[in-house]
CSV table of C-alpha atoms and ligand atoms in Angstrom, one decimal:
chain,number,residue,atom,x,y,z
A,1063,UNK,CA,-0.2,-0.1,0.1
A,1064,UNK,CA,1.7,3.1,-1.1
A,1065,UNK,CA,1.2,5.9,1.9
A,1066,UNK,CA,2.3,9.4,-0.1
A,1067,UNK,CA,-0.9,9.2,-2.3
A,1068,UNK,CA,-1.7,12.7,-2.8
A,1069,UNK,CA,-4.8,13.9,-4.6
A,1070,UNK,CA,-3.1,17.4,-6.2
A,1071,UNK,CA,-4.1,20.9,-5.7
A,1072,UNK,CA,-3.0,23.7,-7.3
A,1073,UNK,CA,-5.5,26.9,-6.6
A,1074,UNK,CA,-3.2,29.3,-8.9
A,1075,UNK,CA,-4.9,27.3,-11.8
A,1076,UNK,CA,-8.4,27.2,-10.8
A,1077,UNK,CA,-8.5,30.2,-9.9
A,1078,UNK,CA,-7.9,31.0,-14.0
A,1079,UNK,CA,-10.4,28.4,-14.9
A,1080,UNK,CA,-13.0,30.3,-12.9
A,1081,UNK,CA,-13.7,28.3,-10.6
A,1082,UNK,CA,-14.6,28.1,-7.0
A,1083,UNK,CA,-11.3,28.2,-5.3
A,1084,UNK,CA,-12.4,28.1,-1.3
A,1085,UNK,CA,-14.8,25.2,-2.5
A,1086,UNK,CA,-13.1,23.3,-4.4
A,1087,UNK,CA,-9.8,23.4,-2.1
A,1088,UNK,CA,-10.6,21.1,0.5
A,1089,UNK,CA,-11.9,18.3,-2.2
A,1090,UNK,CA,-8.2,16.7,-3.0
A,1091,UNK,CA,-8.0,16.3,0.4
A,1092,UNK,CA,-11.3,14.2,0.6
A,1093,UNK,CA,-10.8,12.3,-2.4
A,1094,UNK,CA,-7.3,10.8,-1.3
A,1095,UNK,CA,-8.5,9.9,2.0
A,1096,UNK,CA,-11.9,8.1,-0.2
A,1097,UNK,CA,-8.8,6.5,-2.5
A,1098,UNK,CA,-6.9,5.3,0.5
A,1099,UNK,CA,-9.8,3.5,1.9
A,1100,UNK,CA,-11.4,2.2,-0.6
A,1101,UNK,CA,-8.2,1.4,-3.2
A,1102,UNK,CA,-5.0,1.2,-1.5
A,1103,UNK,CA,-6.7,-1.1,1.4
A,1104,UNK,CA,-6.5,-3.7,-1.1
A,1105,UNK,CA,-4.2,-6.7,-0.9
A,1106,UNK,CA,-1.7,-7.7,-4.2
A,1107,UNK,CA,-2.3,-5.2,-6.4
A,1108,UNK,CA,-0.6,-5.7,-9.5
A,1109,UNK,CA,2.3,-2.9,-9.2
A,1110,UNK,CA,0.9,-1.3,-13.1
A,1111,UNK,CA,-1.8,0.8,-10.8
A,1112,UNK,CA,1.6,2.8,-9.5
A,1113,UNK,CA,0.6,4.9,-13.5
A,1114,UNK,CA,-3.8,4.4,-12.7
A,1115,UNK,CA,-2.8,5.6,-8.7
A,1116,UNK,CA,-0.2,8.7,-10.9
A,1117,UNK,CA,-3.7,9.9,-12.4
A,1118,UNK,CA,-6.0,9.9,-9.9
A,1119,UNK,CA,-3.2,12.2,-7.8
A,1120,UNK,CA,-3.2,14.7,-11.1
A,1121,UNK,CA,-6.8,14.8,-11.9
A,1122,UNK,CA,-7.2,17.8,-10.5
A,1123,UNK,CA,-3.6,18.9,-11.8
A,1124,UNK,CA,-1.0,17.6,-14.1
A,1125,UNK,CA,-4.1,16.1,-16.3
A,1126,UNK,CA,-5.7,20.1,-17.1
A,1127,UNK,CA,-2.4,21.3,-17.8
A,1128,UNK,CA,-1.7,18.8,-20.5
A,1129,UNK,CA,-5.7,19.6,-22.5
A,1130,UNK,CA,-5.0,23.5,-21.3
A,1131,UNK,CA,-1.8,23.2,-22.9
A,1132,UNK,CA,-3.6,21.4,-25.9
A,1133,UNK,CA,-6.3,24.2,-25.9
A,1134,UNK,CA,-4.2,26.9,-25.9
A,1135,UNK,CA,-2.3,25.7,-29.6
A,1136,UNK,CA,-6.1,26.6,-30.9
A,1137,UNK,CA,-7.3,22.2,-30.7
A,1138,UNK,CA,-10.4,21.3,-29.9
A,1139,UNK,CA,-11.1,21.0,-26.3
A,1140,UNK,CA,-14.6,18.6,-25.7
A,1141,UNK,CA,-16.7,18.2,-23.9
A,1142,UNK,CA,-19.5,14.6,-23.6
A,1143,UNK,CA,-21.7,12.3,-21.7
A,1144,UNK,CA,-22.1,9.2,-23.4
A,1145,UNK,CA,-20.1,7.3,-26.0
A,1146,UNK,CA,-22.6,7.4,-28.8
A,1147,UNK,CA,-20.6,11.2,-29.6
A,1148,UNK,CA,-17.4,9.6,-31.3
A,1149,UNK,CA,-14.3,10.6,-30.1
A,1150,UNK,CA,-12.4,9.5,-33.1
A,1151,UNK,CA,-13.0,12.8,-34.6
A,1152,UNK,CA,-12.1,15.1,-31.9
A,1153,UNK,CA,-8.7,13.2,-31.6
A,1154,UNK,CA,-8.4,13.4,-35.7
A,1155,UNK,CA,-8.5,17.2,-35.3
A,1156,UNK,CA,-5.8,17.1,-32.4
A,1157,UNK,CA,-7.7,17.6,-29.8
A,1158,UNK,CA,-9.5,16.3,-26.3
A,1159,UNK,CA,-12.8,14.2,-25.3
A,1160,UNK,CA,-13.6,14.5,-21.5
A,1161,UNK,CA,-16.2,12.8,-20.1
A,1162,UNK,CA,-17.9,15.1,-17.8
A,1163,UNK,CA,-20.7,12.3,-17.1
A,1164,UNK,CA,-20.7,13.0,-12.6
A,1165,UNK,CA,-20.2,10.4,-10.6
A,1166,UNK,CA,-20.3,12.5,-7.0
A,1167,UNK,CA,-23.3,13.1,-3.8
A,1168,UNK,CA,-21.0,16.7,-4.0
A,1169,UNK,CA,-22.3,18.6,-6.6
A,1170,UNK,CA,-26.4,17.0,-6.4
A,1171,UNK,CA,-27.6,19.8,-4.0
A,1172,UNK,CA,-26.2,23.0,-6.9
A,1173,UNK,CA,-28.5,20.3,-9.7
A,1174,UNK,CA,-31.5,20.4,-8.2
A,1175,UNK,CA,-31.6,24.2,-7.2
A,1176,UNK,CA,-32.8,24.1,-10.8
A,1177,UNK,CA,-33.0,21.0,-11.3
A,1178,UNK,CA,-36.5,18.5,-10.8
A,1179,UNK,CA,-34.6,15.4,-7.5
A,1180,UNK,CA,-36.1,13.2,-9.3
A,1181,UNK,CA,-34.1,12.8,-12.3
A,1182,UNK,CA,-30.5,10.6,-12.7
A,1183,UNK,CA,-28.3,11.5,-9.8
A,1184,UNK,CA,-25.3,11.0,-13.0
A,1185,UNK,CA,-27.3,14.3,-14.5
A,1186,UNK,CA,-27.3,16.5,-12.1
A,1187,UNK,CA,-24.3,15.1,-10.7
A,1188,UNK,CA,-22.4,16.3,-13.6
A,1189,UNK,CA,-25.8,20.2,-13.8
A,1190,UNK,CA,-24.4,21.0,-10.6
A,1191,UNK,CA,-19.8,20.4,-11.2
A,1192,UNK,CA,-21.1,22.9,-13.7
A,1193,UNK,CA,-23.0,25.4,-11.5
A,1194,UNK,CA,-21.1,25.1,-8.9
A,1195,UNK,CA,-18.0,26.1,-10.6
A,1196,UNK,CA,-16.3,22.9,-8.8
A,1197,UNK,CA,-15.1,20.6,-12.1
A,1198,UNK,CA,-11.6,21.8,-13.6
A,1199,UNK,CA,-12.7,19.5,-16.4
A,1200,UNK,CA,-16.0,21.4,-16.7
A,1201,UNK,CA,-14.1,24.7,-16.9
A,1202,UNK,CA,-11.2,23.7,-19.3
A,1203,UNK,CA,-13.6,22.9,-22.1
A,1204,UNK,CA,-14.3,24.6,-25.0
A,1205,UNK,CA,-18.0,23.3,-25.2
A,1206,UNK,CA,-19.7,20.3,-24.5
A,1207,UNK,CA,-21.7,17.9,-26.5
A,1208,UNK,CA,-24.8,16.3,-25.3
A,1209,UNK,CA,-26.9,14.3,-27.3
A,1210,UNK,CA,-30.8,12.6,-27.0
A,1211,UNK,CA,-30.4,10.0,-25.9
A,1212,UNK,CA,-32.6,9.4,-22.3
A,1213,UNK,CA,-35.4,12.2,-21.6
A,1214,UNK,CA,-33.1,13.7,-18.2
A,1215,UNK,CA,-29.7,14.3,-20.5
A,1216,UNK,CA,-32.1,15.9,-23.4
A,1217,UNK,CA,-34.0,18.5,-21.8
A,1218,UNK,CA,-31.1,19.3,-18.8
A,1219,UNK,CA,-29.3,20.1,-22.1
A,1220,UNK,CA,-31.3,23.1,-23.0
A,1221,UNK,CA,-31.3,24.6,-19.2
A,1222,UNK,CA,-26.6,23.7,-19.0
A,1223,UNK,CA,-26.6,25.7,-21.9
A,1224,UNK,CA,-27.4,28.6,-19.8
A,1225,UNK,CA,-24.0,27.6,-18.2
A,1226,UNK,CA,-21.2,26.3,-21.8
A,1227,UNK,CA,-22.4,26.4,-24.7
A,1228,UNK,CA,-24.0,22.9,-25.8
A,1229,UNK,CA,-23.9,21.1,-28.6
A,1230,UNK,CA,-27.3,18.6,-28.8
A,1231,UNK,CA,-26.1,15.6,-30.9
A,1232,UNK,CA,-29.4,13.9,-32.9
A,1233,UNK,CA,-29.3,9.4,-31.7
A,1234,UNK,CA,-32.5,8.5,-33.1
A,1235,UNK,CA,-34.3,5.7,-31.0
A,1236,UNK,CA,-34.6,3.3,-33.4
A,1237,UNK,CA,-32.1,0.8,-35.7
A,1238,UNK,CA,-33.6,0.6,-38.9
A,1239,UNK,CA,-32.3,2.2,-42.0
A,1240,UNK,CA,-33.8,4.7,-42.3
A,1241,UNK,CA,-32.6,5.9,-38.8
A,1242,UNK,CA,-28.6,4.8,-40.1
A,1243,UNK,CA,-29.0,8.0,-42.3
A,1244,UNK,CA,-30.1,10.1,-40.1
A,1245,UNK,CA,-27.1,9.2,-37.6
A,1246,UNK,CA,-24.8,9.2,-40.4
A,1247,UNK,CA,-25.8,13.3,-40.5
A,1248,UNK,CA,-25.4,13.7,-37.8
A,1249,UNK,CA,-21.9,12.3,-37.4
A,1250,UNK,CA,-21.0,14.7,-40.7
A,1251,UNK,CA,-22.5,17.8,-39.2
A,1252,UNK,CA,-19.9,16.6,-35.6
A,1253,UNK,CA,-17.6,16.6,-37.9
A,1254,UNK,CA,-17.7,19.7,-38.8
A,1255,UNK,CA,-18.6,21.2,-35.4
A,1256,UNK,CA,-14.8,20.0,-34.2
A,1257,UNK,CA,-13.3,21.0,-37.7
A,1258,UNK,CA,-14.6,24.7,-37.3
A,1259,UNK,CA,-13.1,25.1,-34.0
A,1260,UNK,CA,-9.7,23.4,-34.5
A,1261,UNK,CA,-9.6,25.9,-38.1
A,1262,UNK,CA,-9.5,22.9,-40.1
A,1263,UNK,CA,-10.9,20.3,-42.2
A,1264,UNK,CA,-10.0,16.7,-40.8
A,1265,UNK,CA,-7.6,15.0,-43.6
A,1266,UNK,CA,-8.3,11.1,-44.2
A,1267,UNK,CA,-4.6,10.3,-42.9
A,1268,UNK,CA,-5.8,11.7,-39.7
A,1269,UNK,CA,-9.4,10.3,-39.8
A,1270,UNK,CA,-7.2,6.9,-39.5
A,1271,UNK,CA,-4.4,7.9,-37.5
A,1272,UNK,CA,-7.4,8.7,-35.1
A,1273,UNK,CA,-9.0,5.1,-35.7
A,1274,UNK,CA,-6.2,3.7,-35.2
A,1275,UNK,CA,-5.9,5.5,-32.2
A,1276,UNK,CA,-9.0,5.5,-30.6
A,1277,UNK,CA,-9.1,1.1,-31.5
A,1278,UNK,CA,-6.0,0.8,-29.7
A,1279,UNK,CA,-7.6,2.0,-27.0
A,1280,UNK,CA,-10.6,-0.4,-27.1
A,1281,UNK,CA,-8.1,-3.2,-27.6
A,1282,UNK,CA,-6.4,-3.0,-24.8
A,1283,UNK,CA,-9.2,-2.3,-22.7
A,1284,UNK,CA,-10.5,-5.7,-24.1
A,1285,UNK,CA,-6.7,-6.8,-23.2
A,1286,UNK,CA,-7.6,-6.6,-19.9
A,1287,UNK,CA,-11.2,-7.6,-19.6
A,1288,UNK,CA,-9.9,-11.1,-21.3
A,1289,UNK,CA,-7.6,-11.7,-17.9
A,1290,UNK,CA,-9.4,-10.2,-15.5
A,1291,UNK,CA,-11.9,-13.7,-16.3
A,1292,UNK,CA,-9.2,-15.5,-15.8
A,1293,UNK,CA,-10.2,-17.1,-11.8
A,1294,UNK,CA,-8.5,-16.5,-9.6
A,1295,UNK,CA,-9.3,-13.0,-10.7
A,1296,UNK,CA,-5.6,-11.7,-11.4
A,1297,UNK,CA,-7.4,-7.7,-10.2
A,1298,UNK,CA,-10.3,-7.2,-8.5
A,1299,UNK,CA,-13.2,-5.4,-10.3
A,1300,UNK,CA,-12.5,-1.5,-8.6
A,1301,UNK,CA,-8.8,-1.3,-9.7
A,1302,UNK,CA,-11.1,-2.5,-14.2
A,1303,UNK,CA,-14.1,0.1,-12.5
A,1304,UNK,CA,-11.6,2.3,-11.9
A,1305,UNK,CA,-9.3,1.8,-14.7
A,1306,UNK,CA,-12.5,2.2,-17.3
A,1307,UNK,CA,-13.5,6.0,-15.7
A,1308,UNK,CA,-9.3,7.3,-16.4
A,1309,UNK,CA,-10.2,5.8,-19.9
A,1310,UNK,CA,-12.7,9.0,-20.1
A,1311,UNK,CA,-10.1,11.6,-19.5
A,1312,UNK,CA,-6.7,10.2,-19.7
A,1313,UNK,CA,-4.3,10.7,-23.1
A,1314,UNK,CA,-5.4,7.5,-25.7
A,1315,UNK,CA,-2.3,6.4,-26.8
A,1316,UNK,CA,-0.7,6.9,-23.1
A,1317,UNK,CA,-3.5,5.1,-21.4
A,1318,UNK,CA,-3.6,2.5,-24.0
A,1319,UNK,CA,0.5,2.0,-23.1
A,1320,UNK,CA,0.0,1.6,-19.8
A,1321,UNK,CA,-3.0,-0.8,-20.4
A,1322,UNK,CA,-1.1,-2.8,-22.0
A,1323,UNK,CA,1.7,-3.6,-20.0
A,1324,UNK,CA,-0.5,-4.0,-16.8
A,1325,UNK,CA,-2.0,-6.8,-19.2
A,1326,UNK,CA,2.0,-7.8,-20.3
A,1327,UNK,CA,1.8,-8.2,-15.6
A,1328,UNK,CA,-1.7,-10.1,-16.0
A,1329,UNK,CA,-0.2,-12.2,-17.6
A,1330,UNK,CA,2.9,-13.0,-15.7
A,1331,UNK,CA,0.4,-13.1,-12.3
A,1332,UNK,CA,-2.0,-16.0,-14.0
A,1333,UNK,CA,1.1,-18.3,-15.3
A,1334,UNK,CA,2.6,-17.7,-11.5
A,1335,UNK,CA,-1.1,-18.8,-10.2
A,1336,UNK,CA,-1.4,-15.5,-8.5
A,1337,UNK,CA,-4.6,-13.7,-7.9
A,1338,UNK,CA,-6.5,-10.6,-5.2
A,1339,UNK,CA,-8.7,-13.3,-4.1
A,1340,UNK,CA,-8.6,-17.0,-4.0
A,1341,UNK,CA,-10.4,-18.8,-7.0
A,1342,UNK,CA,-13.2,-20.0,-5.0
A,1343,UNK,CA,-14.4,-16.9,-4.1
A,1344,UNK,CA,-17.5,-15.7,-5.6
A,1345,UNK,CA,-17.6,-14.2,-9.5
A,1346,UNK,CA,-20.3,-11.4,-9.8
A,1347,UNK,CA,-20.8,-9.1,-12.9
A,1348,UNK,CA,-22.4,-6.3,-12.8
A,1349,UNK,CA,-24.7,-5.0,-15.9
A,1350,UNK,CA,-26.6,-1.9,-16.0
A,1351,UNK,CA,-26.2,2.2,-16.0
A,1352,UNK,CA,-22.6,3.7,-16.1
A,1353,UNK,CA,-20.5,4.3,-13.1
A,1354,UNK,CA,-19.2,7.7,-13.4
A,1355,UNK,CA,-16.0,8.6,-11.4
A,1356,UNK,CA,-16.1,9.2,-8.4
A,1357,UNK,CA,-19.2,6.1,-7.6
A,1358,UNK,CA,-16.8,3.7,-6.6
A,1359,UNK,CA,-19.3,2.1,-4.4
A,1360,UNK,CA,-20.9,-0.8,-5.4
A,1361,UNK,CA,-18.1,-2.3,-6.2
A,1362,UNK,CA,-16.7,-1.5,-2.2
A,1363,UNK,CA,-19.9,-3.7,-1.6
A,1364,UNK,CA,-19.2,-6.5,-3.4
A,1365,UNK,CA,-15.7,-6.1,-2.9
A,1366,UNK,CA,-16.2,-5.9,1.0
A,1367,UNK,CA,-18.7,-8.6,1.2
A,1368,UNK,CA,-16.0,-11.3,0.3
A,1369,UNK,CA,-17.1,-11.6,-4.0
A,1370,UNK,CA,-15.4,-10.7,-6.6
A,1371,UNK,CA,-16.7,-8.3,-10.0
A,1372,UNK,CA,-16.2,-9.6,-13.2
A,1373,UNK,CA,-16.8,-8.2,-15.8
A,1374,UNK,CA,-18.6,-4.7,-16.1
A,1375,UNK,CA,-21.6,-4.9,-18.6
A,1376,UNK,CA,-21.7,-1.0,-18.8
A,1377,UNK,CA,-21.1,2.4,-20.6
A,1378,UNK,CA,-18.0,2.5,-18.2
A,1379,UNK,CA,-16.8,-1.3,-19.1
A,1380,UNK,CA,-17.7,-3.2,-22.1
A,1381,UNK,CA,-20.0,-1.2,-23.6
A,1382,UNK,CA,-17.5,1.2,-24.3
A,1383,UNK,CA,-14.8,-0.8,-25.8
A,1384,UNK,CA,-17.0,-3.7,-26.8
A,1385,UNK,CA,-16.6,-3.1,-30.4
A,1386,UNK,CA,-13.7,-1.3,-33.4
A,1387,UNK,CA,-13.7,0.6,-36.3
A,1388,UNK,CA,-13.2,-1.5,-39.7
A,1389,UNK,CA,-9.9,0.1,-40.1
A,1390,UNK,CA,-9.3,-0.2,-43.8
A,1391,UNK,CA,-12.2,2.3,-45.4
A,1392,UNK,CA,-10.2,4.4,-48.7
A,1393,UNK,CA,-12.6,7.7,-48.2
A,1394,UNK,CA,-13.6,10.6,-45.2
A,1395,UNK,CA,-18.0,8.7,-46.8
A,1396,UNK,CA,-16.2,5.6,-46.3
A,1397,UNK,CA,-14.5,5.5,-42.4
A,1398,UNK,CA,-17.8,7.9,-41.4
A,1399,UNK,CA,-19.9,5.8,-42.3
A,1400,UNK,CA,-17.5,2.3,-41.0
A,1401,UNK,CA,-17.4,4.7,-37.9
A,1402,UNK,CA,-21.1,4.9,-37.9
A,1403,UNK,CA,-22.0,1.2,-38.0
A,1404,UNK,CA,-20.3,0.7,-35.2
A,1405,UNK,CA,-21.4,3.2,-32.6
A,1406,UNK,CA,-25.3,2.4,-33.6
A,1407,UNK,CA,-23.6,-1.8,-32.1
A,1408,UNK,CA,-24.0,-0.3,-28.9
A,1409,UNK,CA,-27.0,-1.5,-27.3
A,1410,UNK,CA,-27.9,1.3,-24.9
A,1411,UNK,CA,-31.5,0.8,-23.5
A,1412,UNK,CA,-32.4,4.7,-24.9
A,1413,UNK,CA,-33.2,2.0,-27.7
A,1414,UNK,CA,-36.1,0.4,-29.1
A,1415,UNK,CA,-36.6,-3.1,-30.0
A,1416,UNK,CA,-32.8,-3.4,-27.9
A,1417,UNK,CA,-33.0,-7.4,-27.1
A,1418,UNK,CA,-29.2,-7.5,-28.6
A,1419,UNK,CA,-28.2,-6.6,-25.0
A,1420,UNK,CA,-29.5,-9.2,-23.2
A,1421,UNK,CA,-27.8,-11.7,-25.7
A,1422,UNK,CA,-25.0,-9.4,-24.8
A,1423,UNK,CA,-25.4,-9.7,-21.6
A,1424,UNK,CA,-25.3,-13.1,-21.3
A,1425,UNK,CA,-22.3,-13.5,-23.3
A,1426,UNK,CA,-20.7,-11.5,-21.9
A,1427,UNK,CA,-21.8,-13.5,-18.7
A,1428,UNK,CA,-20.3,-16.9,-20.1
A,1429,UNK,CA,-16.8,-15.2,-21.1
A,1430,UNK,CA,-16.8,-14.2,-17.2
A,1431,UNK,CA,-17.5,-17.4,-15.9
A,1432,UNK,CA,-19.6,-14.8,-13.6
A,1433,UNK,CA,-21.8,-17.2,-11.3
A,1434,UNK,CA,-23.9,-14.0,-10.8
A,1435,UNK,CA,-25.4,-10.7,-12.2
A,1436,UNK,CA,-26.3,-7.1,-10.4
A,1437,UNK,CA,-28.2,-4.8,-12.4
A,1438,UNK,CA,-27.2,-1.3,-11.5
A,1439,UNK,CA,-30.0,1.7,-12.3
A,1440,UNK,CA,-29.4,4.5,-10.9
A,1441,UNK,CA,-32.4,5.8,-9.7
A,1442,UNK,CA,-35.1,7.5,-12.4
A,1443,UNK,CA,-33.2,6.1,-15.2
A,1444,UNK,CA,-36.8,4.7,-16.6
A,1445,UNK,CA,-34.5,2.7,-19.6
A,1446,UNK,CA,-32.3,0.9,-17.5
A,1447,UNK,CA,-35.1,-0.2,-14.8
A,1448,UNK,CA,-37.6,-1.5,-17.1
A,1449,UNK,CA,-35.1,-3.1,-19.7
A,1450,UNK,CA,-33.7,-4.8,-16.3
A,1451,UNK,CA,-37.8,-7.0,-16.7
A,1452,UNK,CA,-36.2,-8.3,-19.6
A,1453,UNK,CA,-32.9,-9.3,-18.4
A,1454,UNK,CA,-34.6,-11.0,-15.1
A,1455,UNK,CA,-36.4,-13.5,-17.4
A,1456,UNK,CA,-33.8,-14.2,-19.4
A,1457,UNK,CA,-31.0,-14.8,-15.9
A,1458,UNK,CA,-34.1,-16.8,-15.2
A,1459,UNK,CA,-34.8,-19.0,-18.1
A,1460,UNK,CA,-31.1,-20.3,-18.4
A,1461,UNK,CA,-30.6,-20.7,-14.7
A,1462,UNK,CA,-28.0,-17.5,-13.7
A,1463,UNK,CA,-28.5,-15.5,-10.3
A,1464,UNK,CA,-30.1,-12.4,-10.8
A,1465,UNK,CA,-30.2,-9.1,-8.5
A,1466,UNK,CA,-31.1,-5.9,-9.5
A,1467,UNK,CA,-30.5,-2.5,-7.7
A,1468,UNK,CA,-31.7,1.0,-8.0
A,1469,UNK,CA,-30.0,3.5,-6.1
A,1470,UNK,CA,-28.2,7.0,-6.3
A,1471,UNK,CA,-25.0,9.0,-4.9
A,1472,UNK,CA,-26.2,9.2,-1.6
A,1473,UNK,CA,-24.3,7.2,1.2
A,1474,UNK,CA,-27.5,6.5,2.9
A,1475,UNK,CA,-28.7,3.3,1.2
A,1476,UNK,CA,-25.0,1.3,1.5
A,1477,UNK,CA,-26.1,-0.8,4.9
A,1478,UNK,CA,-29.7,-2.3,2.9
A,1479,UNK,CA,-27.5,-2.9,0.1
A,1480,UNK,CA,-24.6,-4.3,1.6
A,1481,UNK,CA,-27.1,-6.7,3.2
A,1482,UNK,CA,-28.8,-7.5,0.3
A,1483,UNK,CA,-25.6,-8.2,-1.4
A,1484,UNK,CA,-24.5,-10.9,1.3
A,1485,UNK,CA,-27.2,-12.5,0.9
A,1486,UNK,CA,-26.7,-12.9,-2.6
A,1487,UNK,CA,-23.5,-13.9,-1.8
A,1488,UNK,CA,-24.5,-16.7,0.0
A,1489,UNK,CA,-26.7,-18.1,-2.3
A,1490,UNK,CA,-24.4,-17.7,-4.8
A,1491,UNK,CA,-22.6,-19.8,-2.7
A,1492,UNK,CA,-25.4,-22.0,-2.4
B,1229,BJ8,S1,-25.6,4.6,-24.5
B,1229,BJ8,S2,-26.4,4.3,-21.1
B,1229,BJ8,S3,-23.6,6.9,-22.2
B,1229,BJ8,S4,-27.0,6.9,-23.0
B,1229,BJ8,S5,-28.1,6.5,-16.6
B,1229,BJ8,S6,-28.2,10.2,-17.4
B,1229,BJ8,S7,-29.4,6.7,-19.6
B,1229,BJ8,S8,-31.5,8.3,-17.0
B,1229,BJ8,S9,-26.1,7.0,-18.9
B,1229,BJ8,FE1,-26.0,6.6,-21.1
B,1229,BJ8,FE2,-25.3,7.4,-23.7
B,1229,BJ8,FE3,-26.8,5.3,-22.7
B,1229,BJ8,FE4,-24.3,5.1,-22.2
B,1229,BJ8,FE5,-30.0,9.1,-18.7
B,1229,BJ8,FE6,-30.3,6.6,-17.5
B,1229,BJ8,FE7,-29.4,8.3,-16.6
B,1229,BJ8,FE8,-27.9,8.2,-18.4
């Protein structure tokens, strides 16, 4: 356990970004404590996690300086909230794509001064970060690119636009040929908007390079996920979730390199029979809504209750990296079409019908060697909540232990969740 871990502070930088420095200055100490308790207390962590610990230490300082340097060179820095917004086109323009989904309780009260209380905590948390001026990433981006996925998001963008320029990409709700056509047009509009900030027209070569870069990132995560399926698991679910979260703000080439180095280490661990818990430890797969930084609540409950998380069927998880973009296109038009096809494979519950997701969940369950599924739904997320009905039926038909939970970011339900998770683990043990 590293003892000198400390999330860094840089009040001068935060002042320059127009943040509420007085309020934010307590954040690094709080994050240091939470991270130390949740992550550094784990036994037998892979040495390669040191890089990701460093990314957390620099989350409000070093990485922000890097992104500002890109911005000051005239390249686009764009915030997004959904894996349907194609980051390849931002990278092709030399820019930075940052995920801005909120995973913290601390900004919810800010949001509730304006937004209704009974909407998704992820949307409230992100909105609260902006209006409270307590997120350096929100303060750094040129603009944000929202999308028309769920109702909570698409209506919040209208209000968010009062605080930061907010563009909206229309994502259809079905996947027919006519929807693909609309989607492709939206991707083309997105490219124009990104290129406008960069003051260039991204070339075929630049797009090809970006596709290669982001394919490389997704392939590294696929490799890591396959390795963690080994029993005994060579890495904890908490560490895997952290890496999946960091994928949304780190520099992609460096990130992929470190994920691949970690994979090399895990291969050695597997060959040596080293795991983070004995092979007899109950193995749980989590499916459902994304867990944005620093939402580690459910994973922490599961792994402190004597089980290990072996898969995240989530947008901060496999939905982000399960598909790559075909990289043999010969024209820009074909590149954008192939890119659109890849994005259309993401099986978010905002779509109807969405039966491909049920098939995918069962597939990932089988591949991961899990012994049960906990379906995680953020409070008031209607689409995932309702889709859990079909998921439960599919699990019942196959004899897969299944439990659905609904939660938010407050600590109030931790005790109750812990009791339910422990009972579920007992059920798996038989
Ligand atoms: S592709 S899951 S990232 S929309 S949890 S805000 S849906 S009420 S996050 Fe998502 Fe894109 Fe879909 Fe993925 Fe709304 Fe539900 Fe909240 Fe959600």
